[in-house]
Coordinates of N, CA and C and ligand atoms in Angstrom, one line a residue:
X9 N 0.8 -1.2 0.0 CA 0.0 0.0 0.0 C 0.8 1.2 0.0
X10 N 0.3 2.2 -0.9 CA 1.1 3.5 -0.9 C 1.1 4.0 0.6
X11 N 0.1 3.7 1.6 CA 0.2 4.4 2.9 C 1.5 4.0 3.6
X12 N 2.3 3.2 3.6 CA 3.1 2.9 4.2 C 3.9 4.2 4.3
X13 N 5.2 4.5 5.0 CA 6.1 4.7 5.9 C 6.4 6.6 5.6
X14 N 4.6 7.0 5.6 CA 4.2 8.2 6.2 C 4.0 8.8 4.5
X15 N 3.9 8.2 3.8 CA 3.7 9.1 2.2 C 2.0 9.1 2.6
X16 N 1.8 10.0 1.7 CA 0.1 10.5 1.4 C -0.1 9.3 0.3
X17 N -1.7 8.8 0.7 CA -2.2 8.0 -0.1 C -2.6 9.0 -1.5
X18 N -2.6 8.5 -2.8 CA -3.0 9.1 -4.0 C -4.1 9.0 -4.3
X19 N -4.9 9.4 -4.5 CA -6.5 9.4 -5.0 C -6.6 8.1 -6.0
X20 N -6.1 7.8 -6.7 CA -6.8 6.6 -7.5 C -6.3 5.2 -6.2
X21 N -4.9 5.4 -5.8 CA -5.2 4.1 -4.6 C -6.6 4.3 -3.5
X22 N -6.6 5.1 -3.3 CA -7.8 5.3 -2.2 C -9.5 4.6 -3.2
X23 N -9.4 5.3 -4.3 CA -10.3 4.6 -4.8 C -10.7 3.4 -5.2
X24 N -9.6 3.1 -5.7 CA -9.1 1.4 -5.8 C -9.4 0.5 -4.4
X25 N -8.9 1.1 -3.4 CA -9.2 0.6 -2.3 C -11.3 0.2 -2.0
X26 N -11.3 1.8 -2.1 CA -12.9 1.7 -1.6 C -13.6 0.4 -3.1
X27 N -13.0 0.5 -3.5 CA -13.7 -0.5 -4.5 C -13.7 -2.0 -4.5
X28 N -12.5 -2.1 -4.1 CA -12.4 -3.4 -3.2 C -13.1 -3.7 -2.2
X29 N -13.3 -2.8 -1.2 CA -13.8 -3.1 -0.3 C -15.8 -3.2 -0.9
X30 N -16.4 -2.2 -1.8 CA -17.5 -2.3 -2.1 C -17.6 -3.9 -3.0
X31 N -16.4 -4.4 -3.3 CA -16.8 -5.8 -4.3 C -16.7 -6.4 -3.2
X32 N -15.8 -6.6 -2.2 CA -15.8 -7.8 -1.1 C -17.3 -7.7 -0.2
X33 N -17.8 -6.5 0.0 CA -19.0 -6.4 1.0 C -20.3 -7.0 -0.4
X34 N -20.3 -6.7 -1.3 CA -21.1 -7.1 -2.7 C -21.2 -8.8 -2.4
X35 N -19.8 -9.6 -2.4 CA -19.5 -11.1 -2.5 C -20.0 -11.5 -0.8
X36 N -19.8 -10.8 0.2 CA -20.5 -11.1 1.6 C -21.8 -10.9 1.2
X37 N -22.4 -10.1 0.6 CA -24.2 -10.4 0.9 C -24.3 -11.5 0.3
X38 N -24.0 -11.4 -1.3 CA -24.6 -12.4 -2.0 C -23.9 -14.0 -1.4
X39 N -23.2 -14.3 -0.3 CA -23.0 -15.4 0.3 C -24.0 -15.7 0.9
X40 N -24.7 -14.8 1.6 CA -25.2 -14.5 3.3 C -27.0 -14.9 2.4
X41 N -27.4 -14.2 0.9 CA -28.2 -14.1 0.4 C -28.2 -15.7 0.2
X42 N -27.7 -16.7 -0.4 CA -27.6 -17.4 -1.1 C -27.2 -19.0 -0.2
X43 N -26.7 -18.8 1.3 CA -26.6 -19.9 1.8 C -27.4 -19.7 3.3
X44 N -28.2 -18.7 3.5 CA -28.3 -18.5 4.7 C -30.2 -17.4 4.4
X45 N -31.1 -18.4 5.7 CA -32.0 -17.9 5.4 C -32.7 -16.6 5.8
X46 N -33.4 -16.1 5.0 CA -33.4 -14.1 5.0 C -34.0 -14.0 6.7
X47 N -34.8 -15.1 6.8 CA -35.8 -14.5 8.3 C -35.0 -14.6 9.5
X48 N -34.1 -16.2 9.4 CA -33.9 -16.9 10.5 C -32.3 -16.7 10.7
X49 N -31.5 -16.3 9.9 CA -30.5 -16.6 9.5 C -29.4 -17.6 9.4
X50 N -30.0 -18.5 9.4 CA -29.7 -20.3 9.5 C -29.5 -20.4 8.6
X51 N -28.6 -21.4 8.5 CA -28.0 -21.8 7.0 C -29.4 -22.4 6.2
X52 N -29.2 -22.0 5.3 CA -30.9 -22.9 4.4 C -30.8 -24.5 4.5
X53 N -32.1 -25.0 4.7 CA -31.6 -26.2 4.9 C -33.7 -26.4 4.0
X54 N -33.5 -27.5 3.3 CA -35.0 -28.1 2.6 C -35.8 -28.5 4.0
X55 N -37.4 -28.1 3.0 CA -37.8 -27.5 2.5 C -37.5 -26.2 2.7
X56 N -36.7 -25.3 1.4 CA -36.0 -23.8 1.1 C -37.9 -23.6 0.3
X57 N -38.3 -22.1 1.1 CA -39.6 -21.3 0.1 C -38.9 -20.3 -0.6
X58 N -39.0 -19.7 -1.8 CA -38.9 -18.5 -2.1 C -40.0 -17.6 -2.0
X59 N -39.9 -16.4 -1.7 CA -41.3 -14.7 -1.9 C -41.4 -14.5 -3.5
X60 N -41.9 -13.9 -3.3 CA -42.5 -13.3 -5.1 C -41.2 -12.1 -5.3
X61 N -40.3 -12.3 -4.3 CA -39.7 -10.4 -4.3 C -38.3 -11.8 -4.4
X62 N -37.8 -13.1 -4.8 CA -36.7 -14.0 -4.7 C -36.0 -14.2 -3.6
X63 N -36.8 -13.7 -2.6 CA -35.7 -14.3 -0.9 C -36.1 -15.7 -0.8
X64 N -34.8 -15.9 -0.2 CA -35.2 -17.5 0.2 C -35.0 -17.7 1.8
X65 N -35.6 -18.8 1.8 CA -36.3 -18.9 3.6 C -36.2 -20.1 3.7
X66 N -35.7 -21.0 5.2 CA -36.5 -22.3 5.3 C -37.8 -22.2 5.7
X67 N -38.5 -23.1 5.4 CA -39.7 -23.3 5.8 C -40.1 -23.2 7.1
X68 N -39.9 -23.8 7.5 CA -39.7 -23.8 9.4 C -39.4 -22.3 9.6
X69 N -39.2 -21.5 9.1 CA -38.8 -20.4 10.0 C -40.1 -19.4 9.3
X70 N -40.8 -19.8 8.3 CA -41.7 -18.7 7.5 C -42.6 -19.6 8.9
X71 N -43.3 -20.8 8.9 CA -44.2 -20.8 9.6 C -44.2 -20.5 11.1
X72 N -42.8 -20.5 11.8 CA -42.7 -20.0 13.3 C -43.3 -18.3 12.7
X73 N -43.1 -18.1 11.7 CA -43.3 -16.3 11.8 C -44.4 -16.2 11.0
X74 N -45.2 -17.1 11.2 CA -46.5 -17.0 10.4 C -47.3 -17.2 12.2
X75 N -46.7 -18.1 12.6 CA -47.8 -18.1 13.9 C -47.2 -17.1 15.0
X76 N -46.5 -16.7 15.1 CA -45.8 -15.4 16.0 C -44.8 -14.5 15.0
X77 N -45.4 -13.2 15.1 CA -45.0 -12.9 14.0 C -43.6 -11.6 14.8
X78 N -43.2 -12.2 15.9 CA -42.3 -11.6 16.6 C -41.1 -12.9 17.1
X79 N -41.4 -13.8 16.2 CA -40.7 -15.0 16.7 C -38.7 -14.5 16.3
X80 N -38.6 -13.6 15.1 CA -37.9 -13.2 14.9 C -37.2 -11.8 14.7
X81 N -37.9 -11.1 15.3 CA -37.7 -9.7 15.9 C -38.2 -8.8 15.0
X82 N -37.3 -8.3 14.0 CA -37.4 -7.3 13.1 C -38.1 -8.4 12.0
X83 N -38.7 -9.2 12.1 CA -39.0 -10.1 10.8 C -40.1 -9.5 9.9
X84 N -41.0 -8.4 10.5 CA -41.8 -8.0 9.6 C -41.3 -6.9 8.7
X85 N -39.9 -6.6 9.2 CA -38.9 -5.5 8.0 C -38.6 -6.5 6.9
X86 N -38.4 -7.6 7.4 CA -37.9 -8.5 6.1 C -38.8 -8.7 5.1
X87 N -40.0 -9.4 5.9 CA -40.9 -10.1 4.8 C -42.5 -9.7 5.4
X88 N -42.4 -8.5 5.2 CA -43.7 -8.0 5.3 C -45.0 -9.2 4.5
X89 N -44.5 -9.0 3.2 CA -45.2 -9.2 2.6 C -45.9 -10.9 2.6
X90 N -45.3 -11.4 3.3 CA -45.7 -12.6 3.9 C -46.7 -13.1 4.7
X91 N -47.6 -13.2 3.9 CA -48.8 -13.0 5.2 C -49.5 -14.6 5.3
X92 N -49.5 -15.1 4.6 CA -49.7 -16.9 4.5 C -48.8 -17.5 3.6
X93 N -49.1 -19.2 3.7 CA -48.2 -19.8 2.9 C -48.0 -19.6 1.5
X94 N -49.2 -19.0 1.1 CA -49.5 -18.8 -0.2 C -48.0 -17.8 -0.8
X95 N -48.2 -17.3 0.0 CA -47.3 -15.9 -0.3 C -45.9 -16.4 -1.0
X96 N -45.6 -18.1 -0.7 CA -44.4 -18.9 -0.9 C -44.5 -19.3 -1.9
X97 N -43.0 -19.8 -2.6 CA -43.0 -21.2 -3.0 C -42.8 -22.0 -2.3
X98 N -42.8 -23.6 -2.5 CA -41.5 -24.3 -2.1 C -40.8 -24.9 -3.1
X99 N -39.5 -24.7 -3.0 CA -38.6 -24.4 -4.4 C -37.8 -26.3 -4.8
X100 N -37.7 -26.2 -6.0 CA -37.5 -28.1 -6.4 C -36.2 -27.2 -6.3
X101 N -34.6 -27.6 -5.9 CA -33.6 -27.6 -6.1 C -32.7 -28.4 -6.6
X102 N -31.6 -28.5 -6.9 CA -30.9 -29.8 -7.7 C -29.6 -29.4 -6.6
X103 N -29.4 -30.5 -6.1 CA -28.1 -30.9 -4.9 C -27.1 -30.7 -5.7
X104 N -26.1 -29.9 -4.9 CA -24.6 -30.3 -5.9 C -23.7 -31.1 -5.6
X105 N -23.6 -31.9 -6.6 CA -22.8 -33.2 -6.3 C -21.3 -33.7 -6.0
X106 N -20.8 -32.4 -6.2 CA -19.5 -32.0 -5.3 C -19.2 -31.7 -3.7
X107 N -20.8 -31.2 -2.7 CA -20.5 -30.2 -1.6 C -19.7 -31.5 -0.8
X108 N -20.5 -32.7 -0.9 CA -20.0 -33.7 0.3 C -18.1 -33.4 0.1
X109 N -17.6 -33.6 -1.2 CA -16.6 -33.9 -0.8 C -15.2 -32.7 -0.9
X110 N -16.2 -31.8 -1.2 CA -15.6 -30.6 -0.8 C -16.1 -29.3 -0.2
X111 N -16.2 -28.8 0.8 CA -16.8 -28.3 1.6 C -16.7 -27.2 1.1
X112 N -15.4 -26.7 1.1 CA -15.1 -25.2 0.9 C -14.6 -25.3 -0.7
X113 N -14.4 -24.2 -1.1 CA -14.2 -24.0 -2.6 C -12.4 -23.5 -2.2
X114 N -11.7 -23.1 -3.5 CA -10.4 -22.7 -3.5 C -10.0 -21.5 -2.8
X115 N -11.2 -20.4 -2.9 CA -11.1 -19.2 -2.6 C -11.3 -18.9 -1.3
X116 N -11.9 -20.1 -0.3 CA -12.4 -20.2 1.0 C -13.7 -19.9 1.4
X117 N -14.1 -20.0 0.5 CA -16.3 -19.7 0.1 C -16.4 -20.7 0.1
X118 N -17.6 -21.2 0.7 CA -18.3 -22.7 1.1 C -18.9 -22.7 -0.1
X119 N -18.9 -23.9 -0.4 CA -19.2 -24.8 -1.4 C -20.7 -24.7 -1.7
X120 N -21.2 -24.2 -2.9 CA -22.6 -23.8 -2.9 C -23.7 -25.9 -2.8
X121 N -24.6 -25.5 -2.2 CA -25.5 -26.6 -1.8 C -26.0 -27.0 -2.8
X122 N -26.8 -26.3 -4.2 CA -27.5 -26.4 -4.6 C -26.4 -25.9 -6.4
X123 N -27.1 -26.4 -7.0 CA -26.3 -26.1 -8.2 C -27.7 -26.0 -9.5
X124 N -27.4 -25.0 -10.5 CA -27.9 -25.2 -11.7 C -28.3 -26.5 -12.5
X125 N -29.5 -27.6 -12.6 CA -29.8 -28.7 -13.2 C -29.0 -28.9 -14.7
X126 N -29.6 -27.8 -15.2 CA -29.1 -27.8 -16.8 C -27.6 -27.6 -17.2
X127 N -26.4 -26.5 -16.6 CA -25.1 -25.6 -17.0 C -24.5 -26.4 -15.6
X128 N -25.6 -26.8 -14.4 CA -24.4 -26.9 -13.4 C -23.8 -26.1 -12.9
X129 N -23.8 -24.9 -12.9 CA -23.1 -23.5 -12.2 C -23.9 -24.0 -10.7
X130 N -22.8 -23.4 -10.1 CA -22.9 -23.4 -9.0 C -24.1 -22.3 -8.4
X131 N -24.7 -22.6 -7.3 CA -25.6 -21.7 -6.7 C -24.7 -20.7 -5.7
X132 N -23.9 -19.9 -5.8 CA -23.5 -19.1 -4.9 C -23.1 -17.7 -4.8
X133 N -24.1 -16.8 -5.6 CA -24.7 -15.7 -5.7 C -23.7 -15.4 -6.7
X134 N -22.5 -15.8 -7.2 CA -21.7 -15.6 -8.4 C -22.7 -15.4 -10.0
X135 N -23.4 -16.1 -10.2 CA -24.4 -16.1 -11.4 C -25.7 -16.0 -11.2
X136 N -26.5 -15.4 -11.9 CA -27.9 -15.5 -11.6 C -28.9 -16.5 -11.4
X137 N -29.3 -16.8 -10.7 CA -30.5 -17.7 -10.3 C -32.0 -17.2 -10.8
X138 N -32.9 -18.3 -11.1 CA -34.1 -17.9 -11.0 C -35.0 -18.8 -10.5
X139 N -36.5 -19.0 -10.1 CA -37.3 -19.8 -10.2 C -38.5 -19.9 -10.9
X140 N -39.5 -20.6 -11.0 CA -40.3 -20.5 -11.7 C -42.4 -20.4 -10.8
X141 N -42.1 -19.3 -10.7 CA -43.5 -19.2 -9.0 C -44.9 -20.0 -9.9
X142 N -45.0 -20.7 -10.8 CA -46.0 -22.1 -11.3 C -45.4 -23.1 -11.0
X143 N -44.4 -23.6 -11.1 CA -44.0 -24.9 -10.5 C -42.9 -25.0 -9.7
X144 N -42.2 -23.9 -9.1 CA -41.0 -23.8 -8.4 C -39.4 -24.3 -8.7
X145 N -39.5 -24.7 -9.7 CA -38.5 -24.9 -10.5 C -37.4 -23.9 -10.1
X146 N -35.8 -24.3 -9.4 CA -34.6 -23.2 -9.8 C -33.8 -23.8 -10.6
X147 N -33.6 -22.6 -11.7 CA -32.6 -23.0 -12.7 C -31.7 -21.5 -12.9
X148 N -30.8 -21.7 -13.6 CA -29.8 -20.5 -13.9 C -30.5 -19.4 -14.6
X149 N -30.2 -18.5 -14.5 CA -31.0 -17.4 -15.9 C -30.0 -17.6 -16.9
X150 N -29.1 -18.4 -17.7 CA -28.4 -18.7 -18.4 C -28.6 -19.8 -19.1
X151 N -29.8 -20.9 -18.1 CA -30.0 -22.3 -18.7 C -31.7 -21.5 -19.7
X152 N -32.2 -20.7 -19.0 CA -33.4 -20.6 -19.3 C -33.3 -19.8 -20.7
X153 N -31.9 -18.9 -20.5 CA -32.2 -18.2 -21.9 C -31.5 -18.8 -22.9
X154 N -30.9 -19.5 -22.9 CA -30.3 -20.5 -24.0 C -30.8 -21.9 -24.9
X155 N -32.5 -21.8 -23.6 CA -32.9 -22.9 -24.5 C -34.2 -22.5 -25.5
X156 N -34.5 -22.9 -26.3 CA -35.5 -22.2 -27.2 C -36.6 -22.0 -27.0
X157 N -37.4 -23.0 -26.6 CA -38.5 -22.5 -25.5 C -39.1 -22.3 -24.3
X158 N -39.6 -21.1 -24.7 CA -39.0 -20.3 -23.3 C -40.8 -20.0 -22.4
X159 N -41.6 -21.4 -23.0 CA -43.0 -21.3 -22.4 C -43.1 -22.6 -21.6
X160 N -42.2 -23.2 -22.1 CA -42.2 -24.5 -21.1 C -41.3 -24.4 -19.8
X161 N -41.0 -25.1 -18.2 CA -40.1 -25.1 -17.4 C -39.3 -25.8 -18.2
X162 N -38.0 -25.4 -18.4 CA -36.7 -26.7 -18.6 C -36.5 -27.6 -17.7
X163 N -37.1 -27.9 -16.4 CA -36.9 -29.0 -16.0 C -38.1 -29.7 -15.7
X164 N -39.4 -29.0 -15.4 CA -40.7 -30.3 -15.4 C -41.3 -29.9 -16.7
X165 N -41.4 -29.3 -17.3 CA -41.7 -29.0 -18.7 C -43.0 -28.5 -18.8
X166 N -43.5 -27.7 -17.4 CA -44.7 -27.4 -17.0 C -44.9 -25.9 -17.8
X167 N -45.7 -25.7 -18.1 CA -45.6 -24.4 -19.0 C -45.9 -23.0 -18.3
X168 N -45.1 -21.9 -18.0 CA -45.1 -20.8 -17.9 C -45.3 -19.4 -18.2
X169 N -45.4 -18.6 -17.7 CA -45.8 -17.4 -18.6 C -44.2 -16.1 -18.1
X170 N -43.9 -15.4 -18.7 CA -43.2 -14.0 -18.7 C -43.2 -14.1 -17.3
X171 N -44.4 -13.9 -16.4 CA -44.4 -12.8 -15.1 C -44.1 -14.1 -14.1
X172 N -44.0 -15.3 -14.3 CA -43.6 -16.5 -13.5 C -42.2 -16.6 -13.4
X173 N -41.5 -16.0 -13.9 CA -40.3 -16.3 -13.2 C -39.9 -14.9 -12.6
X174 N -39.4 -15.7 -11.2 CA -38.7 -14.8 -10.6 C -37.0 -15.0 -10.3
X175 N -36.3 -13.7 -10.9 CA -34.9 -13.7 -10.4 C -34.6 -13.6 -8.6
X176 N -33.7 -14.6 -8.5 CA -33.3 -15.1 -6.9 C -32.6 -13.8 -6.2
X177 N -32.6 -13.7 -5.4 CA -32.4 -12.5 -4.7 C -31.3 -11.4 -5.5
X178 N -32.4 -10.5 -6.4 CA -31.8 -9.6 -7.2 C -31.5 -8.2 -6.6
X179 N -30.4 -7.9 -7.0 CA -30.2 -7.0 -6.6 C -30.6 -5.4 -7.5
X180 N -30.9 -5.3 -8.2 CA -31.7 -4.6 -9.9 C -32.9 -3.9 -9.2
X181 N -32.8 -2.8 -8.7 CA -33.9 -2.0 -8.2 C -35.5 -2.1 -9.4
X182 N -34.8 -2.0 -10.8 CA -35.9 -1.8 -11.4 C -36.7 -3.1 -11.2
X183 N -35.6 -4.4 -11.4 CA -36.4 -6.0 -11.2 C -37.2 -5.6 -10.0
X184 N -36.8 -5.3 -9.3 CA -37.6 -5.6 -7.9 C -38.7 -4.8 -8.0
X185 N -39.0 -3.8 -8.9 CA -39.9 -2.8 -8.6 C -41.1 -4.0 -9.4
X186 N -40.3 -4.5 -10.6 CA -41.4 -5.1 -12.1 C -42.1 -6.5 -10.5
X187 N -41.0 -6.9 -9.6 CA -41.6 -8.3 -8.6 C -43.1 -7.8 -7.7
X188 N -42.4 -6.5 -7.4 CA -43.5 -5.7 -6.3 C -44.7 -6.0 -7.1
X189 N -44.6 -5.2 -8.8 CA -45.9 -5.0 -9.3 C -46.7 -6.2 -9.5
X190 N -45.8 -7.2 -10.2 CA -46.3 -8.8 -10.0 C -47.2 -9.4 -8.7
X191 N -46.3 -9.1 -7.8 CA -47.2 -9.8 -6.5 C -48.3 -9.3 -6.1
X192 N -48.5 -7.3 -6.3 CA -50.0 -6.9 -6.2 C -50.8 -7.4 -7.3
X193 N -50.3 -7.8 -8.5 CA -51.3 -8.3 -9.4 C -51.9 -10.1 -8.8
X194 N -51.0 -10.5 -8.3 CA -51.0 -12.1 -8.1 C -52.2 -11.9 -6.8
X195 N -52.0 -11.2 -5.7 CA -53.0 -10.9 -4.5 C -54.5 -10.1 -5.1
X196 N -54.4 -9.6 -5.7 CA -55.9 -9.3 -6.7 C -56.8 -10.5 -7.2
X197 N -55.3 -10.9 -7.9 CA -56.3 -12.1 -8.5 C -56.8 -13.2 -7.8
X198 N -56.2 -13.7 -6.6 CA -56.4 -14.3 -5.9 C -58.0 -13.8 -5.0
X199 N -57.7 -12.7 -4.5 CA -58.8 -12.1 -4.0 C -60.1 -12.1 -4.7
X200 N -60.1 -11.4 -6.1 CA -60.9 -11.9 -6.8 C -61.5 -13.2 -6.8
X201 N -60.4 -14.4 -7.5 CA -61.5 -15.9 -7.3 C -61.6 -16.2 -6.0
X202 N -61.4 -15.3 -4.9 CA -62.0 -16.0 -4.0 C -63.5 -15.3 -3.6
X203 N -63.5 -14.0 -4.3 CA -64.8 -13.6 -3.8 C -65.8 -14.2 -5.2
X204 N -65.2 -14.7 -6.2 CA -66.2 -15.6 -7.1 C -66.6 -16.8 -6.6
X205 N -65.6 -17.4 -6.2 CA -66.1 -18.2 -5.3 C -67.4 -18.4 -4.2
X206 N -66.6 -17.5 -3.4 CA -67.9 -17.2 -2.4 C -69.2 -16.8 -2.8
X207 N -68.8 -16.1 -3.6 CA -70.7 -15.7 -4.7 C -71.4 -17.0 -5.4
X208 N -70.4 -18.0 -6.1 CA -71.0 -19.4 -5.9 C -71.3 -19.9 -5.1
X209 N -71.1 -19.8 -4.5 CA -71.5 -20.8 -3.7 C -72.8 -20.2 -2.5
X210 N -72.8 -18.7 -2.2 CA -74.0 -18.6 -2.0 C -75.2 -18.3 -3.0
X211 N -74.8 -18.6 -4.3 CA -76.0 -18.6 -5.3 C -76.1 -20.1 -5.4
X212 N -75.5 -21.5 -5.3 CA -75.8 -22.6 -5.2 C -77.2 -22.6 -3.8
X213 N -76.2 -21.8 -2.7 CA -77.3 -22.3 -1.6 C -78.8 -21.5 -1.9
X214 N -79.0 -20.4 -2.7 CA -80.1 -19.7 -3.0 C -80.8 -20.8 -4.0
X215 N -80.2 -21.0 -5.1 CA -81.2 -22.1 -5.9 C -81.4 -22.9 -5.2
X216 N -80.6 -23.3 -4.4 CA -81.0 -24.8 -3.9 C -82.4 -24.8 -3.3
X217 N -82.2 -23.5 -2.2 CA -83.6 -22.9 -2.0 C -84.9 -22.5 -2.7
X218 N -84.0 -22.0 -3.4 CA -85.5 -21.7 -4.5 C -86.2 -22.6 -5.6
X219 N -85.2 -23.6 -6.0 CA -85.1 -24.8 -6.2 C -86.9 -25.8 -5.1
X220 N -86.0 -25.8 -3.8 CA -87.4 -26.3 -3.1 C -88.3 -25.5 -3.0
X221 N -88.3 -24.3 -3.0 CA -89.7 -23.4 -3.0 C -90.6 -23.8 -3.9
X222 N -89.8 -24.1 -5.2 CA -91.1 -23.8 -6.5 C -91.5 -25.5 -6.6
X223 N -90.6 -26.8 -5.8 CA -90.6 -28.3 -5.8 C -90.1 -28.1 -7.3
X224 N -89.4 -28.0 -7.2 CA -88.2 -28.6 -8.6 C -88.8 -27.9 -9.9
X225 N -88.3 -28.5 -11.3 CA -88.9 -28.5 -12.9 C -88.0 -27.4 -13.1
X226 N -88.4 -26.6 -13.7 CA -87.7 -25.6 -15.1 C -87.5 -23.7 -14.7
X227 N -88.6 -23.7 -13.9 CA -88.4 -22.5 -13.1 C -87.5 -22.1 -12.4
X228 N -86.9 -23.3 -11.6 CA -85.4 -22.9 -10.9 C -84.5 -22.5 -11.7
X229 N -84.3 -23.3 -12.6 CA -83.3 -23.1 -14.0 C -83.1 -21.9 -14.2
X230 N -84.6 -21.2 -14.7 CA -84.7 -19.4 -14.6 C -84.2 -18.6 -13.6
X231 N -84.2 -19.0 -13.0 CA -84.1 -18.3 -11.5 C -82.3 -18.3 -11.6
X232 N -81.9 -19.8 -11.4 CA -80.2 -19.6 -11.6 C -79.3 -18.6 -12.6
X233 N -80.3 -18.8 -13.7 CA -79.7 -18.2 -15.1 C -80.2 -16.2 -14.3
X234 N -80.7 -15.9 -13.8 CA -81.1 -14.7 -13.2 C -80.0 -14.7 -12.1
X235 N -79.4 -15.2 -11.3 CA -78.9 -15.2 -10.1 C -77.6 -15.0 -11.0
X236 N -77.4 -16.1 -11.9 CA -75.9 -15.6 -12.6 C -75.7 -14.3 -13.3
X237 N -76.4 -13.6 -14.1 CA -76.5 -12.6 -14.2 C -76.7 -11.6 -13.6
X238 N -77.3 -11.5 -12.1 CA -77.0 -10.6 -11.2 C -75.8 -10.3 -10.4
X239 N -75.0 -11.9 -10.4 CA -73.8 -12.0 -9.5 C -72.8 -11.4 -10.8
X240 N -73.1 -11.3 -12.2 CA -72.0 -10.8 -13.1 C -71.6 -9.5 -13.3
X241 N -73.2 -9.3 -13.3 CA -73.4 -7.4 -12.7 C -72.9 -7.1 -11.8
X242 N -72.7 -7.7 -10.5 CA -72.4 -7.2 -9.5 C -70.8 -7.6 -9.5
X243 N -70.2 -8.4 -9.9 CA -68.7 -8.9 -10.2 C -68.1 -7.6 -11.3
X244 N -69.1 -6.9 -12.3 CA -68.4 -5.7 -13.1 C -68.5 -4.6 -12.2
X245 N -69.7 -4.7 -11.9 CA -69.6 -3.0 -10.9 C -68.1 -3.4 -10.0
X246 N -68.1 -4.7 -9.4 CA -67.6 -4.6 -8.1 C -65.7 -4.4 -8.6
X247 N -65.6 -4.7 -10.0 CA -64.4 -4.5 -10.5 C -64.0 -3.2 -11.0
X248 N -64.7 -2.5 -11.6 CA -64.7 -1.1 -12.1 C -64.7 0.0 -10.8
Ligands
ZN15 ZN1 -40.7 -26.7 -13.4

């Protein structure tokens, strides 16, 4: 180091410096991201869930903080947005078949757990990760974009859309903003079929009734085909 034996450091070493130190603190999170879980901070261990926002969690620690939601102190800074299991995945991973026999890697970074199915890259925040929030599928963002179709999962071959994959703990402010908008879309829609739902099923129990009122035949029929069209009316108002 130019600091040594009383000289003034030079402005590009100092820079140089702080830059090192911002790539080593960069290579600490993405360790901390990538082997250790966001709520609990325990090393991840299966069943690993992913959020719609790409944190990963063991499971055991989302449901201690599903039923005490102080189990982990500051845990609703983390994962607000966690409010049931739904809010998860649980993620298929592919074991890497090197960790048993080498723990640590050359550099002195632990040996990533999980590895890419398709390229095999390692899982340890060095390359991008993704998963797939319809079938939970993690694969590389490198396996996915090299293979041709890009509607199917490359490993259950379950078919996907654009807004289903999510990149693994990204760090891309804008990504995270496109995840945020995803997840209010995904809690809408949910909300929605569930209030269609419930309007089924209290228009089942109204025919059913009205059904015995009139003792059966062709009238009730009318009556449903009326109830469905009142509940459709009231499903557009209630959307607009
Ligand atoms: Zn899949």
């Amino acid at each position: 180091m130019g600091n040594d034996g009383g000289s003034i450091p030079r402005r590009n070493e100092m820079v140089r410096e702080k830059k090192k130190d911002e790539k080593a603190d960069r290579k600490n999170q993405a360790i901390a991201q990538n082997f250790f879980c966001a709520l609990s901070k325990l090393p991840l261990q299966e069943p690993i869930v992913g959020d719609e926002l790409g944190r990963l969690y063991n499971r055991e620690a989302v449901l201690e903080y599903l039923l005490d939601r102080s189990a982990f102190g500051d845990g609703h800074s983390i994962c607000d947005n966690i409010q049931s299991l739904k809010d998860v995945k649980t993620l298929k991973l592919t074991a890497n078949p090197t960790t048993s026999k080498k723990p640590t890697s050359l550099d002195g970074q632990p040996a990533a757990r999980f590895v890419c199915p398709i390229t095999m890259k390692e899982m340890n925040g060095n390359s991008a990760f993704e998963f797939i929030w319809s079938c939970g599928c993690v694969f590389s963002e490198k396996a996915r974009r090299e293979l041709p179709d890009a509607s199917t999962c490359i490993v259950c071959d379950a078919p996907f859309v654009d807004s289903d994959v999510v990149p693994i703990n990204s760090v891309d402010l804008e990504s995270l903003d496109t995840l945020k908008g995803r997840m209010a879309v995904r809690k809408r829609e949910r909300e929605d079929r569930k209030k269609v739902a419930s309007k089924a099923k209290s228009k089942s129990k109204n025919g059913k009734r009205k059904h015995e009122d009139d003792g059966g035949g062709t009238e009730s029929g009318a009556a449903n085909k009326t109830g469905l069209k009142a509940a459709k009316t009231q499903k557009s108002n209630g959307m607009s």
